[in-house]
């Protein structure tokens, strides 16, 4: 064998190839150490600033979503201008708006103040304003109201968070037009957004501040005593260096999206380079130390790797010749010892290994199917209990009894989700309970028909395979409808008798074009987010159980509404065991 092809020769060549450039690199690093340390420190602090900017952006985005939802769906906001100012109905409406704002503001809000403003009555309704004096509270109120009255539909505050000066205080304001002559908005004090930044390790003299789009720092956000002149930030620069009175500062910035402000961090350069002197001394001795270390390491590799590798090569050649009796002696290395022991047992365990792999795949398959069956939305239970509570308040016991009876049926069925299959009759009886509950929640707004051929009532089907489509129909189908929302569920066999088909139709708004295209093309099932798990769940459960024999079809009806078809084999995998178990329980 050519010695140049041996592992020992390659390790020696690799050692020389790595060592020489490494020594040169270390010498060069000694020359560029200062810049490297500075760049690393800037990158570290910039990442930290990006992180906190992202947290601020997330908090403001959450607040914006609440404002849009509140403006679009709160009935009191939409009806506020229908009443005369100071009338009883107007007063009660404002109280309800205030309660709803306080409920969110108390637990989830990032904003300091949330408010609604009637453009008809010029009335500002706001949450509590935490100020030391009444005069300060009135000043903030007037400041917000003046900004609202100056704003138009094209004002920046309607498209994002706008910076507003309120005396010596700066804050961000966001407005949302409900379309009914009422604005919904929020006010955030800039100094309060700075509170989490106090935890950033910027050094004893380091600090953070906010700047506008032109790079000018907001008054009060920086101590001008640290600088001869207030610095101006270049928001496009990766970092800047400013000379202060007592120290030089490195400034890194990151703009906050949806706002007109930029977050800036000032880090003392002395702190960044405090250990540089020791670092350069270390670099001067490091090449010699690395050379000696690599030599020792090469010898060590020869003992712990090259020798055991030669033994393994001998063993593989013996196996190639068909000598399954060959055994390798043990090694001092734990990893090679395990490797050698595995090699010695490999010939006798190949068949068992294949069996173990198959069994592991089967367990993984069952575990994934079980996981998909258990993804149940808890909001339905909470909403149903809330309906029962409201009915109890008005003492409507007949409807409460009906509600509770259907809830009992509903949740009795959910206990069967541990089973691989239920009958179609059981599944659609569960849907009957679910839709009756929805009828009690939305009186006069939902009707339904369930049509099942007798020859498919006993057909096995995975539990909760139909419910996600009914939930989506109720959730998205009948918004803003003048007539009752009607759902038809039918189950029948195809003419060949081998395929069962369940069809779900409604008279609602149907699928949006982009959603329908994604469903029909299959792109919808490749999504990995946590939204709209229901259809994704059903698709993957059907694929796990039936493979390509199961199909989901989606379209919009000719006269409107959505149409969903679920097709699957009448005889599922393992149907003989399921049938025997089902007959035994009967």
Coordinates of C-alpha atoms in Angstrom, one line a residue:
X1 CA 0.0 0.0 0.0
X2 CA 1.2 3.5 -0.8
X3 CA 2.3 5.1 2.5
X4 CA 0.9 8.5 1.3
X5 CA -2.6 7.0 1.5
X6 CA -2.4 6.0 5.1
X7 CA -4.2 7.8 7.9
X8 CA -0.9 8.5 9.7
X9 CA 0.6 10.3 6.7
X10 CA -2.6 12.3 6.2
X11 CA -2.7 13.3 9.9
X12 CA 1.0 14.5 9.7
X13 CA 0.3 16.5 6.5
X14 CA -2.9 17.9 8.0
X15 CA -1.0 18.8 11.1
X16 CA 1.6 20.8 9.1
X17 CA -1.1 22.3 6.9
X18 CA -3.1 23.5 9.9
X19 CA -0.1 24.6 12.1
X20 CA 1.7 26.9 9.7
X21 CA -1.4 29.0 8.7
X22 CA -2.5 29.0 12.3
X23 CA 0.9 30.4 13.5
X24 CA 0.7 33.1 10.8
X25 CA -2.9 33.8 11.6
X26 CA -2.1 34.2 15.3
X27 CA 0.8 36.6 14.5
X28 CA -1.5 38.7 12.3
X29 CA -4.2 38.6 15.1
X30 CA -1.7 40.1 17.4
X31 CA -1.4 43.1 15.1
X32 CA -5.2 43.5 14.6
X33 CA -6.3 42.6 18.1
X34 CA -7.7 46.0 19.0
X35 CA -10.0 46.1 16.0
X36 CA -11.1 42.6 16.5
X37 CA -12.0 43.1 20.2
X38 CA -13.9 46.3 19.2
X39 CA -15.7 44.6 16.4
X40 CA -16.7 41.6 18.6
X41 CA -17.9 43.9 21.4
X42 CA -19.9 46.0 18.9
X43 CA -21.5 42.8 17.4
X44 CA -22.4 41.5 20.9
X45 CA -23.9 44.7 22.0
X46 CA -25.7 45.2 18.6
X47 CA -27.2 41.8 19.0
X48 CA -28.4 42.7 22.4
X49 CA -29.9 46.0 21.1
X50 CA -31.6 44.1 18.3
X51 CA -33.0 41.7 20.8
X52 CA -34.5 44.4 22.9
X53 CA -35.7 46.3 19.8
X54 CA -37.5 43.1 18.8
X55 CA -39.1 42.8 22.2
X56 CA -40.4 46.4 21.9
X57 CA -41.6 45.8 18.3
X58 CA -43.4 42.6 19.5
X59 CA -45.1 44.5 22.4
X60 CA -46.2 47.3 20.1
X61 CA -47.4 44.9 17.5
X62 CA -49.5 43.1 20.1
X63 CA -50.9 46.4 21.2
X64 CA -51.7 47.4 17.6
X65 CA -53.5 44.1 17.0
X66 CA -55.6 44.7 20.1
X67 CA -56.6 48.2 18.9
X68 CA -57.6 46.9 15.5
X69 CA -59.7 44.1 17.0
X70 CA -61.3 46.4 19.5
X71 CA -62.1 49.0 16.8
X72 CA -63.6 46.4 14.4
X73 CA -65.5 44.1 16.7
X74 CA -66.5 45.9 19.9
X75 CA -70.2 46.6 19.6
X76 CA -70.1 49.5 22.0
X77 CA -67.4 51.3 20.0
X78 CA -69.4 50.9 16.8
X79 CA -72.6 52.2 18.4
X80 CA -71.2 55.0 20.5
X81 CA -72.1 57.8 18.2
X82 CA -75.7 56.6 17.8
X83 CA -76.5 58.1 21.2
X84 CA -76.8 61.7 22.4
X85 CA -74.0 63.1 24.5
X86 CA -74.7 62.7 28.3
X87 CA -77.7 60.4 27.6
X88 CA -78.2 57.3 29.7
X89 CA -77.4 55.0 26.8
X90 CA -74.3 57.0 25.9
X91 CA -73.1 56.9 29.5
X92 CA -73.7 53.2 29.8
X93 CA -71.9 52.6 26.5
X94 CA -68.8 54.6 27.7
X95 CA -68.8 52.7 30.9
X96 CA -68.7 49.4 29.1
X97 CA -66.0 50.6 26.8
X98 CA -64.0 51.8 29.8
X99 CA -64.4 48.4 31.5
X100 CA -63.3 46.5 28.4
X101 CA -60.2 48.7 28.0
X102 CA -59.4 48.4 31.7
X103 CA -59.7 44.6 31.5
X104 CA -57.1 44.3 28.8
X105 CA -54.9 47.2 30.1
X106 CA -54.7 45.7 33.6
X107 CA -53.1 42.4 32.5
X108 CA -51.8 42.5 28.9
X109 CA -51.2 46.0 27.7
X110 CA -47.9 47.5 27.0
X111 CA -49.4 51.0 26.7
X112 CA -49.6 53.5 29.5
X113 CA -52.9 54.8 28.4
X114 CA -55.6 53.3 26.1
X115 CA -58.5 55.4 24.9
X116 CA -61.4 55.9 22.5
X117 CA -62.4 59.3 21.0
X118 CA -65.8 60.2 19.6
X119 CA -65.3 62.6 16.6
X120 CA -69.0 63.5 16.8
X121 CA -69.1 64.4 20.5
X122 CA -65.3 65.3 20.9
X123 CA -65.3 63.0 23.9
X124 CA -62.1 61.3 25.1
X125 CA -62.6 58.0 27.0
X126 CA -59.4 56.7 28.5
X127 CA -57.9 54.3 31.1
X128 CA -56.3 55.6 34.3
X129 CA -53.5 58.1 33.9
X130 CA -50.8 57.6 36.5
X131 CA -49.5 61.1 37.3
X132 CA -48.5 62.7 40.6
X133 CA -50.8 65.7 40.3
X134 CA -54.2 66.4 38.8
X135 CA -52.6 69.2 36.7
X136 CA -50.2 66.7 35.1
X137 CA -53.1 64.3 34.4
X138 CA -55.1 67.1 32.7
X139 CA -52.0 68.1 30.7
X140 CA -51.6 64.6 29.3
X141 CA -55.3 64.4 28.5
X142 CA -55.2 67.7 26.6
X143 CA -52.0 66.6 24.8
X144 CA -53.6 63.4 23.6
X145 CA -56.8 65.1 22.6
X146 CA -55.0 67.9 20.7
X147 CA -53.0 65.3 18.8
X148 CA -56.2 63.4 17.9
X149 CA -58.0 66.5 16.7
X150 CA -55.0 67.5 14.5
X151 CA -54.8 64.0 12.9
X152 CA -56.4 63.0 9.7
X153 CA -56.8 59.6 8.0
X154 CA -53.4 60.1 6.3
X155 CA -51.6 61.1 9.5
X156 CA -48.6 59.0 10.5
X157 CA -50.4 58.0 13.8
X158 CA -52.9 56.0 11.7
X159 CA -50.2 54.0 10.0
X160 CA -47.8 53.4 12.8
X161 CA -46.6 54.7 16.2
X162 CA -45.8 58.4 16.0
X163 CA -43.6 60.3 18.4
X164 CA -45.4 63.1 20.3
X165 CA -44.1 65.7 22.7
X166 CA -46.2 66.3 25.8
X167 CA -44.4 69.0 27.7
X168 CA -41.1 67.6 28.8
X169 CA -42.4 64.0 28.2
X170 CA -42.1 62.2 24.9
X171 CA -44.3 59.3 24.0
X172 CA -45.6 57.1 21.1
X173 CA -49.3 57.4 20.0
X174 CA -51.2 55.0 17.8
X175 CA -54.7 55.6 16.3
X176 CA -57.1 53.2 14.6
X177 CA -60.3 54.4 12.9
X178 CA -63.3 52.1 13.6
X179 CA -65.2 53.5 10.6
X180 CA -68.0 54.6 12.8
X181 CA -66.7 58.0 13.8
X182 CA -64.8 56.6 16.8
X183 CA -61.0 56.4 17.1
X184 CA -59.3 53.8 19.2
X185 CA -55.8 54.4 20.3
X186 CA -52.9 54.0 22.8
X187 CA -50.2 56.1 24.4
X188 CA -46.8 54.8 25.4
X189 CA -44.2 56.9 27.4
X190 CA -40.8 56.4 25.8
X191 CA -39.1 56.3 29.2
X192 CA -41.2 53.3 30.2
X193 CA -40.0 51.4 27.1
X194 CA -36.5 52.0 28.4
X195 CA -37.1 50.1 31.7
X196 CA -36.1 46.6 30.4
X197 CA -32.9 48.1 28.9
X198 CA -31.6 48.8 32.4
X199 CA -30.7 45.1 32.6
X200 CA -28.3 45.4 29.6
X201 CA -24.7 45.1 30.6
X202 CA -23.4 48.4 29.1
X203 CA -20.9 49.2 31.8
X204 CA -21.0 51.5 34.7
X205 CA -21.0 54.6 32.5
X206 CA -22.9 53.0 29.6
X207 CA -26.5 54.0 28.8
X208 CA -29.2 53.6 26.2
X209 CA -31.4 56.3 24.5
X210 CA -33.9 56.9 21.8
X211 CA -33.3 59.0 18.6
X212 CA -35.7 60.3 15.9
X213 CA -35.4 59.4 12.2
X214 CA -32.8 62.2 11.7
X215 CA -30.6 60.8 14.4
X216 CA -31.2 63.5 17.0
X217 CA -31.5 62.2 20.5
X218 CA -34.7 63.0 22.4
X219 CA -34.2 65.6 25.2
X220 CA -33.9 63.9 28.6
X221 CA -33.0 60.5 27.1
X222 CA -29.2 61.2 27.4
X223 CA -27.1 63.0 29.9
X224 CA -25.5 65.8 27.9
X225 CA -22.9 66.1 30.7
X226 CA -21.1 63.1 29.2
X227 CA -20.5 64.9 25.9
X228 CA -19.2 68.3 24.8
X229 CA -22.0 68.4 22.2
X230 CA -25.1 66.2 22.0
X231 CA -24.2 63.5 19.5
X232 CA -26.1 62.9 16.2
X233 CA -26.7 59.3 15.3
X234 CA -26.2 58.0 11.8
X235 CA -28.9 55.4 11.7
X236 CA -27.3 53.7 8.6
X237 CA -23.9 53.2 10.2
X238 CA -23.0 49.9 11.8
X239 CA -21.5 51.7 14.7
X240 CA -20.1 55.1 15.6
X241 CA -17.4 56.4 18.0
X242 CA -18.0 59.5 20.0
X243 CA -15.5 61.4 22.2
X244 CA -17.0 62.2 25.6
X245 CA -15.7 64.4 28.4
X246 CA -14.3 61.5 30.4
X247 CA -14.4 58.6 28.0
X248 CA -14.9 57.6 24.4
X249 CA -18.2 55.8 23.6
X250 CA -19.1 53.3 20.9
X251 CA -22.7 53.8 19.8
X252 CA -24.8 51.1 18.1
X253 CA -28.4 51.5 17.0
X254 CA -31.3 49.6 15.7
X255 CA -34.5 51.2 14.3
X256 CA -37.8 50.0 15.8
X257 CA -40.2 49.1 13.1
X258 CA -43.8 50.6 13.1
X259 CA -42.3 53.7 14.8
X260 CA -40.3 56.7 13.9
X261 CA -37.7 56.1 16.6
X262 CA -34.3 54.3 16.8
X263 CA -32.9 52.6 19.9
X264 CA -29.3 53.6 20.6
X265 CA -26.8 52.1 23.1
X266 CA -23.6 53.9 24.2
X267 CA -20.9 51.6 25.5
X268 CA -17.7 53.0 27.1
X269 CA -14.8 52.0 24.9
X270 CA -12.6 51.6 28.0
X271 CA -14.7 48.7 29.2
X272 CA -14.6 47.1 25.8
X273 CA -10.8 47.1 25.6
X274 CA -10.1 46.6 29.3
X275 CA -8.5 43.2 28.8
X276 CA -6.8 44.0 25.5
X277 CA -3.3 44.4 27.0
X278 CA -3.3 41.0 28.6
X279 CA -4.8 39.6 25.4
X280 CA -1.9 40.9 23.3
X281 CA 0.7 39.5 25.6
X282 CA -1.1 36.2 25.5
X283 CA -1.1 36.3 21.7
X284 CA 2.7 36.8 21.6
X285 CA 3.3 33.5 23.4
X286 CA 0.4 31.6 21.9
X287 CA 2.1 30.4 18.7
X288 CA 4.8 28.5 20.6
X289 CA 2.3 27.1 23.0
X290 CA 0.1 26.0 20.1
X291 CA 3.0 24.3 18.3
X292 CA 4.0 22.2 21.4
X293 CA 0.4 21.4 22.1
X294 CA -0.3 20.2 18.6
X295 CA 2.8 18.0 18.6
X296 CA 1.6 16.3 21.8
X297 CA -1.9 16.1 20.4
X298 CA -0.6 14.4 17.3
X299 CA 1.1 11.7 19.4
X300 CA -2.0 11.3 21.5
X301 CA -4.2 10.9 18.3
X302 CA -1.8 8.2 17.1
X303 CA -2.4 6.2 20.3
X304 CA -6.2 6.7 20.7
X305 CA -7.3 6.8 17.1
X306 CA -4.8 5.5 14.6
X307 CA -4.1 2.2 16.3
X308 CA -7.7 1.3 17.1
X309 CA -8.6 2.3 13.5
X310 CA -6.0 -0.2 12.2
X311 CA -7.6 -2.9 14.3
X312 CA -11.0 -2.0 12.9
X313 CA -9.7 -2.2 9.3
X314 CA -8.3 -5.7 10.0
X315 CA -11.7 -6.7 11.3
X316 CA -13.5 -5.3 8.3
X317 CA -11.2 -7.1 5.9
X318 CA -11.9 -10.3 7.9
X319 CA -15.7 -9.8 7.6
X320 CA -15.3 -9.1 3.9
X321 CA -13.6 -12.5 3.5
X322 CA -16.6 -14.0 5.4
X323 CA -14.8 -14.7 8.6
X324 CA -17.6 -13.9 11.2
X325 CA -15.5 -15.4 14.0
X326 CA -13.0 -12.6 14.0
X327 CA -13.0 -10.5 17.2
X328 CA -11.2 -7.3 18.0
X329 CA -9.4 -6.7 21.3
X330 CA -10.6 -4.0 23.6
X331 CA -9.5 -0.4 23.5
X332 CA -8.6 2.1 26.3
X333 CA -11.0 4.7 24.7
X334 CA -14.6 4.4 25.9
X335 CA -15.9 5.3 22.5
X336 CA -13.7 2.8 20.6
X337 CA -14.5 0.2 23.2
X338 CA -18.2 0.6 22.5
X339 CA -17.5 0.6 18.7
X340 CA -15.5 -2.6 19.0
X341 CA -18.1 -4.3 21.2
X342 CA -20.7 -3.3 18.7
X343 CA -18.6 -4.6 15.8
X344 CA -18.1 -7.9 17.6
X345 CA -21.8 -8.4 18.1
X346 CA -22.9 -7.0 14.7
X347 CA -22.8 -10.3 12.8
X348 CA -25.2 -12.0 15.2
X349 CA -27.6 -9.0 15.6
X350 CA -28.3 -7.9 12.0
X351 CA -31.6 -9.7 11.8
X352 CA -32.6 -8.5 15.3
X353 CA -31.6 -5.0 14.4
X354 CA -33.9 -5.0 11.4
X355 CA -36.8 -6.1 13.7
X356 CA -36.0 -3.4 16.2
X357 CA -35.9 -0.7 13.5
X358 CA -39.3 -1.9 12.3
X359 CA -40.8 -1.9 15.8
X360 CA -39.4 1.5 16.5
X361 CA -41.0 2.9 13.4
X362 CA -44.3 1.4 14.3
X363 CA -44.1 2.9 17.8
X364 CA -43.2 6.3 16.3
X365 CA -46.2 6.0 13.9
X366 CA -48.6 5.3 16.8
X367 CA -47.1 8.0 19.0
X368 CA -47.5 10.6 16.2
X369 CA -51.1 9.5 15.5
X370 CA -51.9 9.7 19.2
X371 CA -50.4 13.2 19.3
X372 CA -52.5 14.3 16.4
X373 CA -55.7 13.0 18.0
X374 CA -55.1 14.9 21.2
X375 CA -54.8 18.4 19.7
X376 CA -58.2 19.7 20.9
X377 CA -59.0 23.4 21.1
X378 CA -59.8 24.3 24.8
X379 CA -61.6 27.6 23.8
X380 CA -64.8 25.7 22.9
X381 CA -65.1 24.4 26.5
X382 CA -64.5 27.8 27.9
X383 CA -67.0 29.5 25.6
X384 CA -69.6 26.9 26.4
X385 CA -69.2 27.2 30.1
X386 CA -69.5 31.0 29.7
X387 CA -72.8 30.5 27.8
X388 CA -74.1 28.3 30.7
X389 CA -73.0 30.9 33.2
X390 CA -74.9 33.7 31.3
X391 CA -78.0 31.5 31.0
X392 CA -77.9 30.8 34.7
X393 CA -77.8 34.6 35.4
X394 CA -81.1 35.0 33.5
X395 CA -82.5 31.7 35.0
X396 CA -83.2 30.1 31.6
X397 CA -83.2 26.6 33.0
X398 CA -84.6 24.8 30.0
X399 CA -81.8 26.0 27.7
X400 CA -79.3 25.3 30.4
X401 CA -80.5 21.7 30.6
X402 CA -80.3 21.3 26.8
X403 CA -76.8 22.9 26.8
X404 CA -75.5 20.7 29.6
X405 CA -77.0 17.5 28.0
X406 CA -75.3 18.3 24.7
X407 CA -72.0 19.1 26.5
X408 CA -72.2 15.8 28.3
X409 CA -72.6 14.0 25.0
X410 CA -69.9 16.0 23.4
X411 CA -67.2 15.4 26.1
X412 CA -68.3 11.7 26.6
X413 CA -67.3 11.3 22.9
X414 CA -64.0 13.0 23.4
X415 CA -63.0 10.3 25.9
X416 CA -63.0 7.9 22.9
X417 CA -60.1 9.8 21.2
X418 CA -57.8 7.2 22.7
X419 CA -59.4 4.6 20.3
X420 CA -58.1 4.4 16.8
X421 CA -61.6 4.3 15.3
X422 CA -65.3 5.1 16.0
X423 CA -68.3 4.5 13.8
X424 CA -69.6 7.2 11.4
X425 CA -72.8 7.1 13.4
X426 CA -71.0 7.9 16.6
X427 CA -68.9 10.6 14.9
X428 CA -71.9 12.4 13.4
X429 CA -73.9 12.0 16.6
X430 CA -71.0 13.9 18.1
X431 CA -71.3 16.6 15.4
X432 CA -75.1 16.8 16.2
X433 CA -74.2 17.6 19.8
X434 CA -71.6 20.1 18.8
X435 CA -74.0 21.9 16.4
X436 CA -76.8 21.9 18.9
X437 CA -74.4 23.6 21.4
X438 CA -73.6 26.2 18.7
X439 CA -77.4 26.7 18.1
X440 CA -77.8 27.5 21.8
X441 CA -74.8 29.9 21.7
X442 CA -76.2 31.7 18.6
X443 CA -80.0 31.4 18.7
X444 CA -81.7 31.6 15.3
X445 CA -78.4 31.9 13.4
X446 CA -77.5 28.3 12.7
X447 CA -79.4 25.4 11.2
X448 CA -78.1 22.0 10.0
X449 CA -79.1 18.7 8.5
X450 CA -77.2 15.4 8.9
X451 CA -77.9 12.8 6.2
X452 CA -76.3 9.3 6.7
X453 CA -77.0 6.3 4.5
X454 CA -77.8 3.2 6.6
X455 CA -75.0 1.1 4.9
X456 CA -72.3 3.4 6.2
X457 CA -73.5 4.0 9.8
X458 CA -71.2 1.3 11.1
X459 CA -68.2 2.2 9.0
X460 CA -65.1 2.9 11.1
X461 CA -63.6 6.4 11.0
X462 CA -60.8 8.1 13.0
X463 CA -62.4 10.1 15.9
X464 CA -62.8 13.9 15.6
X465 CA -62.0 13.8 11.9
X466 CA -65.1 15.8 10.9
X467 CA -65.2 18.4 13.8
X468 CA -62.3 20.7 12.5
X469 CA -64.2 21.4 9.3
X470 CA -67.5 22.1 11.2
X471 CA -65.6 24.4 13.6
X472 CA -64.0 26.3 10.7
X473 CA -67.4 26.6 9.0
X474 CA -69.0 28.1 12.1
X475 CA -66.0 30.3 12.9
X476 CA -65.5 31.8 9.4
X477 CA -68.7 31.0 7.5
X478 CA -71.5 33.1 8.8
X479 CA -70.1 36.5 9.7
X480 CA -72.3 39.4 8.6
X481 CA -75.0 37.1 7.1
X482 CA -78.6 38.3 7.0
X483 CA -80.1 34.7 6.8
X484 CA -79.4 31.7 9.0
X485 CA -76.2 29.9 8.5
X486 CA -77.0 26.3 7.2
X487 CA -74.7 23.3 7.3
X488 CA -75.4 20.0 5.6
X489 CA -73.4 16.9 6.5
X490 CA -73.9 13.8 4.4
X491 CA -72.2 10.4 4.4
X492 CA -72.5 7.8 1.7
X493 CA -70.6 5.0 -0.2
X494 CA -69.3 5.3 -3.7
X495 CA -70.7 3.0 -6.3
X496 CA -67.9 0.5 -6.0
X497 CA -68.6 0.2 -2.2
X498 CA -65.0 0.4 -1.3
X499 CA -64.8 4.2 -0.6
X500 CA -66.8 6.1 1.9
X501 CA -67.4 9.8 1.3
X502 CA -68.4 12.5 3.9
X503 CA -69.5 15.8 2.4
X504 CA -69.8 19.1 4.4
X505 CA -71.6 22.0 2.7
X506 CA -72.7 25.4 4.0
X507 CA -74.3 28.6 2.6
X508 CA -71.7 30.9 4.0
X509 CA -69.0 33.1 2.4
X510 CA -67.0 30.2 1.1
X511 CA -63.2 29.9 0.9
X512 CA -61.1 32.9 0.1
X513 CA -59.3 32.4 -3.3
X514 CA -55.8 32.3 -1.9
X515 CA -56.8 29.8 0.9
X516 CA -58.7 27.6 -1.7
X517 CA -55.7 27.6 -4.0
X518 CA -53.4 26.6 -1.2
X519 CA -55.8 23.8 -0.1
X520 CA -56.2 22.4 -3.6
X521 CA -52.5 22.5 -4.5
X522 CA -51.5 20.9 -1.2
X523 CA -49.2 23.8 -0.2
X524 CA -51.5 24.3 2.9
X525 CA -50.3 21.0 4.4
X526 CA -46.6 21.9 4.3
X527 CA -47.0 24.8 6.8
X528 CA -45.1 24.4 10.1
X529 CA -46.8 27.3 12.1
X530 CA -49.2 26.9 15.0
X531 CA -52.1 28.4 13.2
X532 CA -55.1 26.5 11.7
X533 CA -54.0 23.1 13.1
X534 CA -57.4 21.5 12.4
X535 CA -57.2 20.9 8.7
X536 CA -53.5 20.1 8.9
X537 CA -54.3 17.6 11.7
X538 CA -57.0 15.8 9.7
X539 CA -54.9 15.6 6.6
X540 CA -51.9 14.0 8.4
X541 CA -54.0 11.6 10.4
X542 CA -55.7 10.4 7.2
X543 CA -52.2 10.0 5.6
X544 CA -50.9 8.1 8.6
X545 CA -53.8 5.7 8.6
X546 CA -54.7 5.2 4.9
X547 CA -51.9 6.7 2.9
X548 CA -52.7 7.8 -0.7
X549 CA -56.1 6.0 -0.5
X550 CA -57.5 8.9 1.6
X551 CA -58.3 12.3 0.0
X552 CA -59.5 15.7 1.0
X553 CA -61.2 17.9 -1.6
X554 CA -62.2 21.6 -1.3
X555 CA -64.2 23.9 -3.5
X556 CA -66.8 26.7 -3.3
X557 CA -70.4 25.9 -4.1
X558 CA -72.1 27.1 -7.3
X559 CA -74.6 29.1 -5.3
X560 CA -72.0 30.1 -2.7
X561 CA -70.7 28.6 0.5
X562 CA -67.8 26.1 1.1
X563 CA -67.8 22.4 0.2
X564 CA -65.4 19.9 1.8
X565 CA -65.3 16.2 0.9
X566 CA -63.5 13.5 2.9
X567 CA -62.9 10.2 1.1
X568 CA -61.4 7.1 2.8
X569 CA -61.5 3.3 2.4
X570 CA -64.4 1.5 4.1
X571 CA -61.9 -1.1 5.4
X572 CA -59.2 0.7 7.4
X573 CA -55.8 -0.8 8.3
X574 CA -56.1 -3.4 11.0
X575 CA -59.9 -3.5 10.4
X576 CA -60.2 -7.2 11.4
X577 CA -58.8 -6.5 14.9
X578 CA -61.0 -3.4 15.1
X579 CA -64.1 -5.3 14.1
X580 CA -63.5 -8.1 16.6
X581 CA -62.9 -5.6 19.4
X582 CA -66.0 -3.6 18.5
X583 CA -68.1 -6.8 18.4
X584 CA -66.7 -7.9 21.7
X585 CA -67.6 -4.6 23.3
X586 CA -71.1 -4.7 21.9

